[in-house]
Short mmCIF file of C-alpha atoms in Angstrom, two decimals:
data_model
loop_
_atom_site.label_atom_id
_atom_site.label_comp_id
_atom_site.label_asym_id
_atom_site.label_seq_id
_atom_site.Cartn_x
_atom_site.Cartn_y
_atom_site.Cartn_z
CA MET A 551 105.57 120.64 99.30
CA GLY A 552 106.22 123.92 101.10
CA GLY A 553 105.81 125.77 97.81
CA SER A 554 102.52 124.03 97.05
CA PHE A 555 101.15 124.84 100.52
CA ALA A 556 102.23 128.48 100.20
CA ALA A 557 100.62 128.71 96.76
CA ALA A 558 97.39 127.07 97.94
CA LEU A 559 97.10 129.38 100.99
CA THR A 560 97.95 132.54 99.06
CA LYS A 561 95.68 131.77 96.11
CA ARG A 562 92.71 131.17 98.43
CA GLY A 563 93.55 134.17 100.63
CA LEU A 564 93.66 131.98 103.73
CA ALA A 565 96.85 133.36 105.25
CA ARG A 566 99.60 135.90 104.85
CA VAL A 567 102.48 133.62 103.90
CA ILE A 568 106.07 134.58 104.70
CA GLY A 569 108.75 132.31 103.29
CA VAL A 570 112.08 131.70 104.99
CA THR A 571 114.42 129.85 102.66
CA ARG A 572 117.98 128.58 102.89
CA ARG A 573 118.96 130.16 99.56
CA ARG A 574 117.97 133.68 98.55
CA SER A 575 117.41 132.48 94.96
CA THR A 576 114.59 130.20 96.16
CA ALA A 577 112.97 133.13 97.96
CA ASP A 578 113.26 135.26 94.79
CA SER A 579 111.70 132.50 92.63
CA ALA A 580 108.81 132.07 95.07
CA LEU A 581 108.17 135.84 95.07
CA GLU A 582 108.25 135.92 91.27
CA MET A 583 105.75 133.07 91.15
CA GLY A 584 103.47 135.10 93.42
CA ILE A 585 102.90 132.18 95.78
CA LEU A 586 103.67 134.21 98.94
CA GLU A 587 103.80 137.75 100.28
CA GLU A 588 107.34 138.08 101.65
CA ALA A 589 110.38 135.86 101.44
CA GLY A 590 114.02 135.90 102.47
CA PRO A 591 116.70 133.92 104.26
CA ASP A 592 116.31 135.59 107.73
CA LEU A 593 115.42 132.85 110.22
CA ASP A 594 114.37 135.39 112.89
CA GLU A 595 111.26 136.17 110.80
CA ILE A 596 109.61 133.03 112.18
CA GLY A 597 109.43 134.59 115.67
CA ALA A 598 106.41 136.67 114.60
CA ALA A 599 104.43 133.87 112.95
CA ASP A 600 101.22 132.34 114.33
CA ILE A 601 101.95 129.08 112.51
CA VAL A 602 105.41 127.93 111.45
CA VAL A 603 105.52 125.22 108.77
CA LEU A 604 108.88 123.45 108.42
CA ALA A 605 109.12 122.25 104.83
CA THR A 606 112.68 121.12 104.16
CA PRO A 607 113.41 117.43 103.43
CA VAL A 608 113.36 115.18 106.53
CA ARG A 609 117.11 114.69 106.78
CA THR A 610 117.76 118.43 106.44
CA LEU A 611 115.01 119.18 108.93
CA LEU A 612 116.50 116.86 111.54
CA ARG A 613 119.63 119.03 111.48
CA GLN A 614 117.70 122.34 111.47
CA ILE A 615 115.20 121.66 114.26
CA PRO A 616 117.43 122.64 117.24
CA GLU A 617 118.14 126.02 115.63
CA VAL A 618 114.59 126.67 114.45
CA ALA A 619 112.38 125.35 117.25
CA SER A 620 113.57 127.84 119.89
CA ARG A 621 112.73 130.83 117.69
CA VAL A 622 108.98 130.08 117.45
CA ARG A 623 106.97 132.10 119.99
CA ARG A 624 104.85 130.66 122.81
CA GLY A 625 101.24 130.21 121.68
CA ALA A 626 102.23 129.67 118.05
CA ILE A 627 101.88 126.33 116.29
CA LEU A 628 105.03 124.62 115.03
CA THR A 629 104.34 122.01 112.35
CA ASP A 630 106.10 120.32 109.43
CA VAL A 631 105.27 118.49 106.19
CA GLY A 632 107.92 115.75 106.35
CA SER A 633 107.13 112.31 104.94
CA THR A 634 108.28 110.35 108.01
CA LYS A 635 107.44 111.36 111.56
CA SER A 636 109.23 109.42 114.33
CA GLY A 637 112.61 111.11 113.95
CA ILE A 638 111.12 114.57 113.47
CA LEU A 639 108.82 114.38 116.50
CA GLU A 640 111.68 113.09 118.62
CA ALA A 641 113.84 116.02 117.52
CA LEU A 642 111.01 118.54 118.03
CA ARG A 643 110.37 117.27 121.54
CA ALA A 644 114.06 117.27 122.38
CA ALA A 645 114.29 120.90 121.19
CA LYS A 646 111.71 121.91 123.87
CA SER A 647 110.11 124.58 121.68
CA PRO A 648 107.85 127.06 123.52
CA ALA A 649 105.31 126.56 120.69
CA THR A 650 102.59 123.91 120.36
CA VAL A 651 104.13 121.10 118.32
CA VAL A 652 101.83 119.39 115.79
CA ALA A 653 103.57 117.14 113.27
CA GLY A 654 102.05 116.94 109.80
CA HIS A 655 102.28 114.99 106.57
CA PRO A 656 100.17 115.87 103.53
CA MET A 657 99.72 112.56 101.68
CA ALA A 658 99.99 114.29 98.33
CA GLY A 659 102.62 115.26 95.84
CA ASN A 660 104.16 114.46 92.52
CA GLU A 661 107.45 113.20 91.12
CA ARG A 662 109.08 116.65 91.10
CA ALA A 663 110.99 118.17 94.00
CA GLY A 664 111.20 121.79 95.14
CA LEU A 665 109.41 124.73 93.53
CA ASP A 666 109.49 122.81 90.26
CA GLY A 667 106.73 120.58 91.65
CA CYS A 668 104.68 123.51 92.97
CA ASP A 669 100.95 122.86 92.51
CA ASP A 670 98.28 124.65 94.54
CA LYS A 671 95.69 121.94 93.76
CA VAL A 672 97.81 118.98 94.89
CA PHE A 673 96.11 118.67 98.32
CA GLU A 674 92.57 118.42 97.05
CA ASN A 675 90.74 115.52 98.69
CA ARG A 676 94.03 114.02 99.96
CA PRO A 677 94.58 113.00 103.59
CA TRP A 678 96.80 115.36 105.59
CA VAL A 679 98.08 113.45 108.61
CA LEU A 680 98.36 115.40 111.87
CA ILE A 681 99.86 114.22 115.16
CA GLY A 682 99.62 116.25 118.38
CA ASP A 683 97.05 118.00 120.57
CA ARG A 684 94.01 118.54 118.35
CA LEU A 685 92.39 120.98 120.78
CA LYS A 686 95.30 123.38 120.36
CA ALA A 687 95.54 122.99 116.57
CA THR A 688 92.23 124.43 115.37
CA ARG A 689 93.83 127.14 113.24
CA LEU A 690 96.17 124.69 111.55
CA GLU A 691 93.32 122.26 110.92
CA GLN A 692 91.32 125.09 109.30
CA LEU A 693 94.17 125.91 106.91
CA VAL A 694 94.63 122.21 106.03
CA ALA A 695 90.92 121.86 105.27
CA GLY A 696 91.00 125.23 103.53
CA VAL A 697 93.45 124.03 100.86
CA GLY A 698 91.16 121.05 100.16
CA ALA A 699 92.90 118.32 102.20
CA ARG A 700 91.21 116.03 104.71
CA PRO A 701 92.78 116.45 108.21
CA PHE A 702 93.55 112.92 109.40
CA TRP A 703 94.60 112.64 113.05
CA MET A 704 96.92 109.81 114.03
CA LYS A 705 97.84 108.71 117.54
CA SER A 706 101.60 108.39 117.19
CA PRO A 707 104.50 108.90 114.78
CA GLN A 708 105.12 105.14 114.89
CA ASP A 709 101.55 104.53 113.71
CA HIS A 710 102.09 106.99 110.84
CA ASP A 711 105.46 105.61 109.80
CA LEU A 712 104.21 102.01 109.64
CA LYS A 713 101.15 103.00 107.60
CA VAL A 714 103.16 105.02 105.06
CA ALA A 715 105.74 102.24 104.82
CA ARG A 716 102.93 99.83 103.95
CA VAL A 717 101.06 101.95 101.39
CA SER A 718 103.77 104.18 99.98
CA HIS A 719 107.37 103.17 100.67
CA ILE A 720 106.73 99.53 99.70
CA PRO A 721 105.13 100.45 96.33
CA TYR A 722 108.19 102.64 95.64
CA LEU A 723 110.57 99.79 96.48
CA LEU A 724 108.59 97.36 94.31
CA ALA A 725 108.78 99.85 91.43
CA TYR A 726 112.57 100.05 91.78
CA ALA A 727 112.87 96.27 92.04
CA LEU A 728 110.74 95.91 88.89
CA MET A 729 112.96 98.37 87.01
CA GLY A 730 115.79 95.85 87.49
CA THR A 731 113.94 93.40 85.19
CA PRO A 732 116.09 92.27 82.21
CA LEU A 733 115.79 94.82 79.41
CA ASP A 734 114.70 92.32 76.73
CA ALA A 735 111.59 91.65 78.81
CA ILE A 736 110.93 95.33 79.53
CA ARG A 737 110.81 95.85 75.75
CA VAL A 738 107.50 93.98 75.57
CA CYS A 739 105.98 95.45 78.74
CA GLY A 740 102.39 96.60 78.87
CA ASN A 741 100.26 98.72 81.20
CA SER A 742 100.63 96.47 84.25
CA PHE A 743 104.39 97.14 84.27
CA ARG A 744 104.01 100.82 83.40
CA ASP A 745 101.52 101.41 86.21
CA ALA A 746 103.57 99.47 88.77
CA THR A 747 106.77 101.39 87.94
CA ARG A 748 105.37 104.92 87.51
CA VAL A 749 106.86 106.19 90.81
CA ALA A 750 110.35 105.04 89.79
CA ALA A 751 110.42 108.26 87.71
CA SER A 752 110.41 110.30 90.94
CA ASP A 753 113.22 112.57 92.10
CA PRO A 754 115.75 110.17 93.75
CA ASP A 755 116.69 112.57 96.56
CA MET A 756 113.06 113.07 97.52
CA VAL A 757 112.57 109.30 97.70
CA MET A 758 115.82 108.68 99.60
CA ASP A 759 114.64 111.14 102.19
CA PHE A 760 111.77 108.88 103.32
CA LEU A 761 113.47 105.54 102.63
CA LEU A 762 116.50 106.41 104.78
CA THR A 763 114.45 107.79 107.69
CA ASN A 764 112.02 104.87 108.00
CA GLN A 765 114.16 101.71 108.07
CA GLY A 766 112.35 99.70 110.73
CA PRO A 767 108.77 100.08 109.42
CA ILE A 768 109.99 99.47 105.85
CA ARG A 769 111.72 96.21 106.81
CA ARG A 770 108.63 95.04 108.70
CA SER A 771 106.24 95.96 105.84
CA ALA A 772 108.50 94.26 103.29
CA LYS A 773 108.43 91.04 105.32
CA GLU A 774 104.63 91.18 105.45
CA LEU A 775 104.42 91.76 101.71
CA GLN A 776 106.85 88.94 100.94
CA ALA A 777 104.76 86.58 103.08
CA ARG A 778 101.59 87.51 101.18
CA LEU A 779 103.40 87.11 97.85
CA GLU A 780 104.70 83.70 98.93
CA LYS A 781 101.16 82.62 99.85
CA LEU A 782 99.96 83.52 96.34
CA LEU A 783 102.92 81.72 94.74
CA ARG A 784 102.11 78.56 96.71
CA LEU A 785 98.49 78.64 95.50
CA ILE A 786 99.81 78.91 91.92
CA ASP A 787 102.42 76.17 92.39
CA ARG A 788 99.77 73.82 93.78
CA GLY A 789 97.35 74.73 90.99
CA ASP A 790 94.80 75.63 93.70
CA ALA A 791 92.27 77.39 91.47
CA ALA A 792 89.60 77.77 94.17
CA GLY A 793 92.03 79.24 96.72
CA LEU A 794 93.61 81.57 94.18
CA ARG A 795 90.23 82.75 92.92
CA LYS A 796 89.18 83.65 96.46
CA SER A 797 92.25 85.90 96.89
CA LEU A 798 91.77 87.51 93.48
CA VAL A 799 88.05 88.20 94.00
CA ARG A 800 88.70 89.73 97.43
CA ALA A 801 91.42 91.97 95.95
CA ARG A 802 89.24 93.02 93.00
CA ASP A 803 86.29 93.92 95.23
CA LEU A 804 88.49 95.94 97.58
CA ARG A 805 90.35 97.70 94.71
CA GLY A 806 87.01 98.64 93.17
CA LYS A 807 86.18 100.66 96.32
CA LEU A 808 89.43 102.68 96.35
CA MET B 423 90.57 89.53 72.81
CA GLY B 424 88.89 87.57 69.99
CA GLY B 425 86.11 90.15 69.90
CA SER B 426 88.54 93.06 69.76
CA PHE B 427 90.49 91.43 66.91
CA ALA B 428 87.27 90.71 64.99
CA ALA B 429 86.12 94.29 65.50
CA ALA B 430 89.49 95.75 64.44
CA LEU B 431 89.63 93.61 61.27
CA THR B 432 86.01 94.26 60.30
CA LYS B 433 86.11 97.99 60.96
CA ARG B 434 89.22 98.37 58.79
CA GLY B 435 87.86 96.01 56.08
CA LEU B 436 90.97 93.82 56.35
CA ALA B 437 89.21 90.45 56.38
CA ARG B 438 85.85 88.71 56.20
CA VAL B 439 85.52 87.55 59.81
CA ILE B 440 83.47 84.48 60.67
CA GLY B 441 82.96 83.80 64.36
CA VAL B 442 82.61 80.32 65.82
CA THR B 443 81.49 80.53 69.45
CA ARG B 444 80.71 78.03 72.15
CA ARG B 445 77.41 79.67 73.02
CA ARG B 446 74.90 80.87 70.40
CA SER B 447 74.15 83.94 72.56
CA THR B 448 77.75 85.12 72.16
CA ALA B 449 77.48 84.76 68.37
CA ASP B 450 74.21 86.74 68.41
CA SER B 451 75.78 89.52 70.52
CA ALA B 452 78.81 89.74 68.20
CA LEU B 453 76.51 89.98 65.14
CA GLU B 454 74.43 92.69 66.80
CA MET B 455 77.59 94.64 67.60
CA GLY B 456 78.51 94.43 63.91
CA ILE B 457 82.05 93.28 64.66
CA LEU B 458 81.92 90.31 62.22
CA GLU B 459 80.10 89.06 59.14
CA GLU B 460 78.82 85.64 60.19
CA ALA B 461 78.73 83.83 63.51
CA GLY B 462 77.41 80.61 64.97
CA PRO B 463 78.38 77.57 67.01
CA ASP B 464 79.24 75.23 64.08
CA LEU B 465 82.87 74.17 64.47
CA ASP B 466 83.04 72.80 60.90
CA GLU B 467 82.96 76.39 59.58
CA ILE B 468 86.65 76.68 60.35
CA GLY B 469 87.52 74.20 57.58
CA ALA B 470 87.02 76.93 54.95
CA ALA B 471 89.10 79.63 56.65
CA ASP B 472 92.49 80.91 55.43
CA ILE B 473 93.43 81.93 58.95
CA VAL B 474 91.95 80.40 62.10
CA VAL B 475 92.36 82.42 65.29
CA LEU B 476 91.73 80.48 68.50
CA ALA B 477 90.56 83.00 71.08
CA THR B 478 89.22 81.11 74.10
CA PRO B 479 91.02 81.35 77.47
CA VAL B 480 94.22 79.26 77.67
CA ARG B 481 92.83 76.54 79.93
CA THR B 482 89.74 76.13 77.73
CA LEU B 483 91.89 76.17 74.63
CA LEU B 484 94.11 73.38 75.94
CA ARG B 485 91.01 71.17 76.08
CA GLN B 486 89.68 72.31 72.67
CA ILE B 487 92.85 72.03 70.59
CA PRO B 488 92.63 68.27 69.76
CA GLU B 489 89.09 68.75 68.42
CA VAL B 490 89.79 72.00 66.57
CA ALA B 491 93.28 71.55 65.08
CA SER B 492 92.34 68.66 62.77
CA ARG B 493 89.53 70.68 61.15
CA VAL B 494 91.80 73.46 59.80
CA ARG B 495 92.71 72.89 56.15
CA ARG B 496 96.26 72.36 54.80
CA GLY B 497 97.78 75.66 53.70
CA ALA B 498 95.78 77.66 56.20
CA ILE B 499 97.34 79.38 59.23
CA LEU B 500 96.30 78.25 62.69
CA THR B 501 97.04 80.82 65.40
CA ASP B 502 95.82 81.83 68.84
CA VAL B 503 95.78 84.86 71.16
CA GLY B 504 96.45 83.07 74.46
CA SER B 505 98.47 84.84 77.14
CA THR B 506 100.87 81.94 77.82
CA LYS B 507 102.46 79.91 75.06
CA SER B 508 104.35 76.76 76.17
CA GLY B 509 101.30 74.62 76.93
CA ILE B 510 99.41 75.80 73.85
CA LEU B 511 102.27 75.18 71.42
CA GLU B 512 102.84 71.75 72.93
CA ALA B 513 99.15 70.90 72.46
CA LEU B 514 99.09 72.33 68.92
CA ARG B 515 102.13 70.28 67.93
CA ALA B 516 100.74 67.13 69.53
CA ALA B 517 97.49 67.62 67.57
CA LYS B 518 99.44 67.36 64.26
CA SER B 519 97.27 69.92 62.47
CA PRO B 520 97.62 69.99 58.66
CA ALA B 521 97.78 73.81 58.94
CA THR B 522 100.78 76.08 59.54
CA VAL B 523 100.91 76.67 63.29
CA VAL B 524 101.92 80.18 64.42
CA ALA B 525 101.29 80.94 68.09
CA GLY B 526 100.38 84.52 68.95
CA HIS B 527 99.91 86.83 71.91
CA PRO B 528 98.76 90.43 71.51
CA MET B 529 100.29 92.27 74.50
CA ALA B 530 97.22 94.42 74.87
CA GLY B 531 93.93 94.36 76.67
CA ASN B 532 91.97 95.77 79.54
CA GLU B 533 90.45 94.60 82.83
CA ARG B 534 87.25 93.32 81.22
CA ALA B 535 86.77 89.81 79.87
CA GLY B 536 84.75 88.65 76.84
CA LEU B 537 82.77 90.90 74.47
CA ASP B 538 82.34 93.32 77.38
CA GLY B 539 85.98 94.32 76.89
CA CYS B 540 85.71 94.59 73.08
CA ASP B 541 87.77 97.52 71.79
CA ASP B 542 88.93 97.76 68.17
CA LYS B 543 91.70 100.23 69.10
CA VAL B 544 93.26 98.14 71.85
CA PHE B 545 96.11 96.84 69.65
CA GLU B 546 97.41 100.19 68.50
CA ASN B 547 101.18 100.42 68.91
CA ARG B 548 101.23 97.34 71.19
CA PRO B 549 103.58 94.38 70.59
CA TRP B 550 101.88 91.26 69.18
CA VAL B 551 104.14 88.30 69.89
CA LEU B 552 104.36 85.64 67.19
CA ILE B 553 106.16 82.28 67.38
CA GLY B 554 106.55 80.00 64.37
CA ASP B 555 107.75 80.03 60.74
CA ARG B 556 107.74 83.70 59.75
CA LEU B 557 108.11 82.91 56.03
CA LYS B 558 104.79 81.09 56.04
CA ALA B 559 102.99 83.70 58.14
CA THR B 560 103.00 86.75 55.85
CA ARG B 561 99.21 87.05 55.70
CA LEU B 562 98.86 86.82 59.46
CA GLU B 563 101.63 89.37 59.98
CA GLN B 564 99.82 91.76 57.61
CA LEU B 565 96.60 91.50 59.60
CA VAL B 566 98.45 92.03 62.87
CA ALA B 567 100.14 95.14 61.50
CA GLY B 568 96.84 96.15 59.88
CA VAL B 569 95.08 96.49 63.24
CA GLY B 570 97.90 98.74 64.46
CA ALA B 571 99.99 96.23 66.46
CA ARG B 572 103.75 95.69 66.10
CA PRO B 573 104.51 92.06 65.08
CA PHE B 574 107.18 90.87 67.53
CA TRP B 575 108.76 87.51 66.65
CA MET B 576 110.08 85.38 69.49
CA LYS B 577 112.23 82.26 69.22
CA SER B 578 110.41 79.95 71.60
CA PRO B 579 107.33 79.70 73.81
CA GLN B 580 109.67 79.40 76.82
CA ASP B 581 111.27 82.74 75.90
CA HIS B 582 107.79 84.31 75.70
CA ASP B 583 106.52 82.83 78.94
CA LEU B 584 109.53 83.99 80.96
CA LYS B 585 109.31 87.52 79.52
CA VAL B 586 105.59 87.88 80.28
CA ALA B 587 106.09 86.42 83.75
CA ARG B 588 108.69 89.12 84.39
CA VAL B 589 106.83 92.15 83.02
CA SER B 590 103.20 91.19 83.46
CA HIS B 591 102.46 88.27 85.79
CA ILE B 592 104.78 89.58 88.53
CA PRO B 593 103.19 93.09 88.52
CA TYR B 594 99.78 91.37 88.84
CA LEU B 595 100.98 89.27 91.78
CA LEU B 596 102.51 92.32 93.48
CA ALA B 597 99.20 94.15 93.06
CA TYR B 598 97.34 91.27 94.75
CA ALA B 599 99.94 91.07 97.53
CA LEU B 600 99.59 94.85 98.10
CA MET B 601 95.80 94.55 98.32
CA GLY B 602 96.37 92.37 101.39
CA THR B 603 97.78 95.42 103.24
CA PRO B 604 95.91 96.15 106.51
CA LEU B 605 92.84 98.27 105.78
CA ASP B 606 93.70 101.06 108.22
CA ALA B 607 96.82 101.74 106.13
CA ILE B 608 94.98 101.49 102.79
CA ARG B 609 92.68 104.28 104.06
CA VAL B 610 95.53 106.78 103.75
CA CYS B 611 96.96 105.46 100.47
CA GLY B 612 98.05 107.78 97.68
CA ASN B 613 98.87 107.47 94.00
CA SER B 614 101.84 105.11 94.45
CA PHE B 615 99.51 102.49 95.94
CA ARG B 616 96.70 103.19 93.47
CA ASP B 617 99.02 102.83 90.46
CA ALA B 618 100.67 99.67 91.79
CA THR B 619 97.32 97.97 92.46
CA ARG B 620 95.36 99.06 89.36
CA VAL B 621 95.46 95.60 87.74
CA ALA B 622 93.98 94.00 90.87
CA ALA B 623 90.64 95.28 89.51
CA SER B 624 90.94 92.84 86.58
CA ASP B 625 88.57 89.95 85.90
CA PRO B 626 89.81 87.16 88.24
CA ASP B 627 89.15 84.36 85.75
CA MET B 628 91.14 86.11 83.04
CA VAL B 629 94.08 86.50 85.42
CA MET B 630 93.86 82.94 86.74
CA ASP B 631 94.13 81.76 83.18
CA PHE B 632 97.70 83.00 82.83
CA LEU B 633 98.80 82.52 86.42
CA LEU B 634 97.80 78.86 86.43
CA THR B 635 99.40 78.06 83.05
CA ASN B 636 102.79 79.67 83.75
CA GLN B 637 103.93 78.31 87.12
CA GLY B 638 107.65 77.72 86.41
CA PRO B 639 108.48 81.12 84.86
CA ILE B 640 106.41 82.91 87.53
CA ARG B 641 108.30 81.19 90.36
CA ARG B 642 111.63 82.01 88.74
CA SER B 643 110.71 85.67 88.11
CA ALA B 644 109.41 86.06 91.66
CA LYS B 645 112.71 84.79 93.05
CA GLU B 646 114.60 87.30 90.88
CA LEU B 647 112.35 90.14 92.04
CA GLN B 648 112.66 89.16 95.70
CA ALA B 649 116.46 89.16 95.36
CA ARG B 650 116.39 92.69 93.86
CA LEU B 651 114.01 93.87 96.61
CA GLU B 652 116.28 92.36 99.27
CA LYS B 653 119.27 94.18 97.80
CA LEU B 654 117.42 97.52 98.08
CA LEU B 655 116.34 96.72 101.64
CA ARG B 656 119.93 96.01 102.63
CA LEU B 657 121.06 99.38 101.23
CA ILE B 658 118.34 101.05 103.32
CA ASP B 659 119.17 99.06 106.46
CA ARG B 660 122.82 100.00 106.17
CA GLY B 661 121.93 103.63 105.46
CA ASP B 662 124.04 103.39 102.29
CA ALA B 663 122.91 106.66 100.68
CA ALA B 664 125.41 106.51 97.80
CA GLY B 665 124.53 102.91 96.85
CA LEU B 666 120.80 103.55 97.13
CA ARG B 667 121.03 106.73 95.08
CA LYS B 668 122.80 104.83 92.29
CA SER B 669 119.95 102.30 92.06
CA LEU B 670 117.28 105.01 92.17
CA VAL B 671 118.94 107.15 89.49
CA ARG B 672 119.36 104.14 87.19
CA ALA B 673 115.69 103.23 87.64
CA ARG B 674 114.51 106.81 87.07
CA ASP B 675 116.54 107.18 83.87
CA LEU B 676 115.29 103.86 82.51
CA ARG B 677 111.66 104.56 83.49
CA GLY B 678 111.86 107.91 81.73
CA LYS B 679 112.52 106.13 78.45
CA LEU B 680 109.51 103.77 78.67
#
C-alpha cells in the first residue's frame, strides 16, 4: 500500500516522496521502480517531512509507533494506511507525537503484499477513510483526492473497525470457510463459488494482520451475519415463498445499485 | 437454460430442435431469435422426439411431469436441466415413462431468467451433471459434449443435491445474508464484498426455485459452513497466529488451483 501511494504521488507529481524502509533492499527496489525520489533505512529522515505516512503492516506498526512518532516535527501531519484503526490510534495517542495525528485507511488493494502489489491506479474512485481533525488535514486530503481516492471522514476508530469487519473481514472469513468445502463438491463448482472465494487467494500474512487486530468487531459482525443467515434458512425450511422472495428482491435491488 | 441449449445445438447443427412452450409468445420469440427450427404450444409434438429435454423451472416441472412423461415414446431419452434433482427424479420415476430417464443439470448460467438469458456459449467447459443409465444415454452425452460442456456422471440425485448445496446454494445464501449488512457499512465496501454478493443480483424466482426444492441438503451444508466459520473465529479470538496461518495458507493454495 505504501508503494502504491508513493507511485501514485510521484507519477502525478503531487509530492516529493522520500521512502524510509526497514530493509535497504526494499529501498533499492523502490528507487529502481522509479516510484519515489529518495529512499533508505535512516529513520531520522522523517523529521524533515511535512506529511509522514506509516505504511508497515498493523502489527509491525504497533511496535514501531513509539520510536517513530516522536521524530515527526510539530506542524507536520502523521498518518498511516493500516487496515484496522483502534489499536493504531491508541498507540499514536499514547506516543504523544508533536505532529497532527490523522489515521487513514485506503479501502483499496489487491491480493499481493509489498512492492509486488504496487499499482499507482489502485486508489481510483475508492474510499480513503480518514479519522482526526479535518481542519488541520487539508494537505493530506488534497493528496488523497489527488491520487483519485474519495476522502471519507469517520468519527472514530471503533466506527471504522466495525464497518470494515462487516464489509471486508466477514467476506474474507466466509471465503476461507467456503474453501473448507469437501473437495468432491468443489470439483463441480461454478461462478457463485469462484466469486465468493476469490479473496481466499490473498497473501495470508496481509489478511492475518487485519483479522488479528480486529477481534471484537469481527465477532460481533459474524454474529449478525449468522443471525441473518439463520433467518433465511428458516424461511427455506418453512417453504415460505412469499417471505423468501421479499428478502431476495430487496437484496437484488440493493446489489444492483452497488 | 432451455433457450441456451436450443441455441447451442442449432448454431452447431447438432440437432433439429423443436420447442414446446407454455406460452405461444415464447415460441414466437424463440423462432424470431433463430435458436430452433419449430416451436409451438402443442405438447403432443414431444411424442416424435428422440430426446426430450424438460426445461421449465423445477417447481413448475414437478407439476408438469405426470402429464409430459407419458407422451415420450419408448426408446427415446427423457431428460431435464433442473437445478435440483431428488424431487424431479422421484416424480419422473413415479410417472413410469416408457422412455429412458436420464436427469441432467448443466452447471452453467447467468443472472437472467428465460430467453433473456439465452447464450449459446454458456456451457463451454462447464460440468453438465447426468444421473441415470450411461449405456443408454450415448446420444444425449454426445449433444452435451457437442455444446462444449463436460458430461459429469453422478451416482444419485442425493449426491448431486448435497454437492450443489455446498458449492452453489450456500454461496447464494451468504450473498443474501451479506446484503443485509447495515447500509452505512456497505457505503465503504470494496471488492471482497462486491465479489461475495455478485449472485445476489440474480433473478429471485430462479433462485427460489432451487432454494425451495433443496431444503435438507441446504440445512446440512449451512451447519457445516457455520462450524468451519466458528473454528476460524475461535482462532482469531485466541490470537492463534500459527493456527490461523495454517488455515489461510491451505485455502490460498487450494483457491489458486481452481
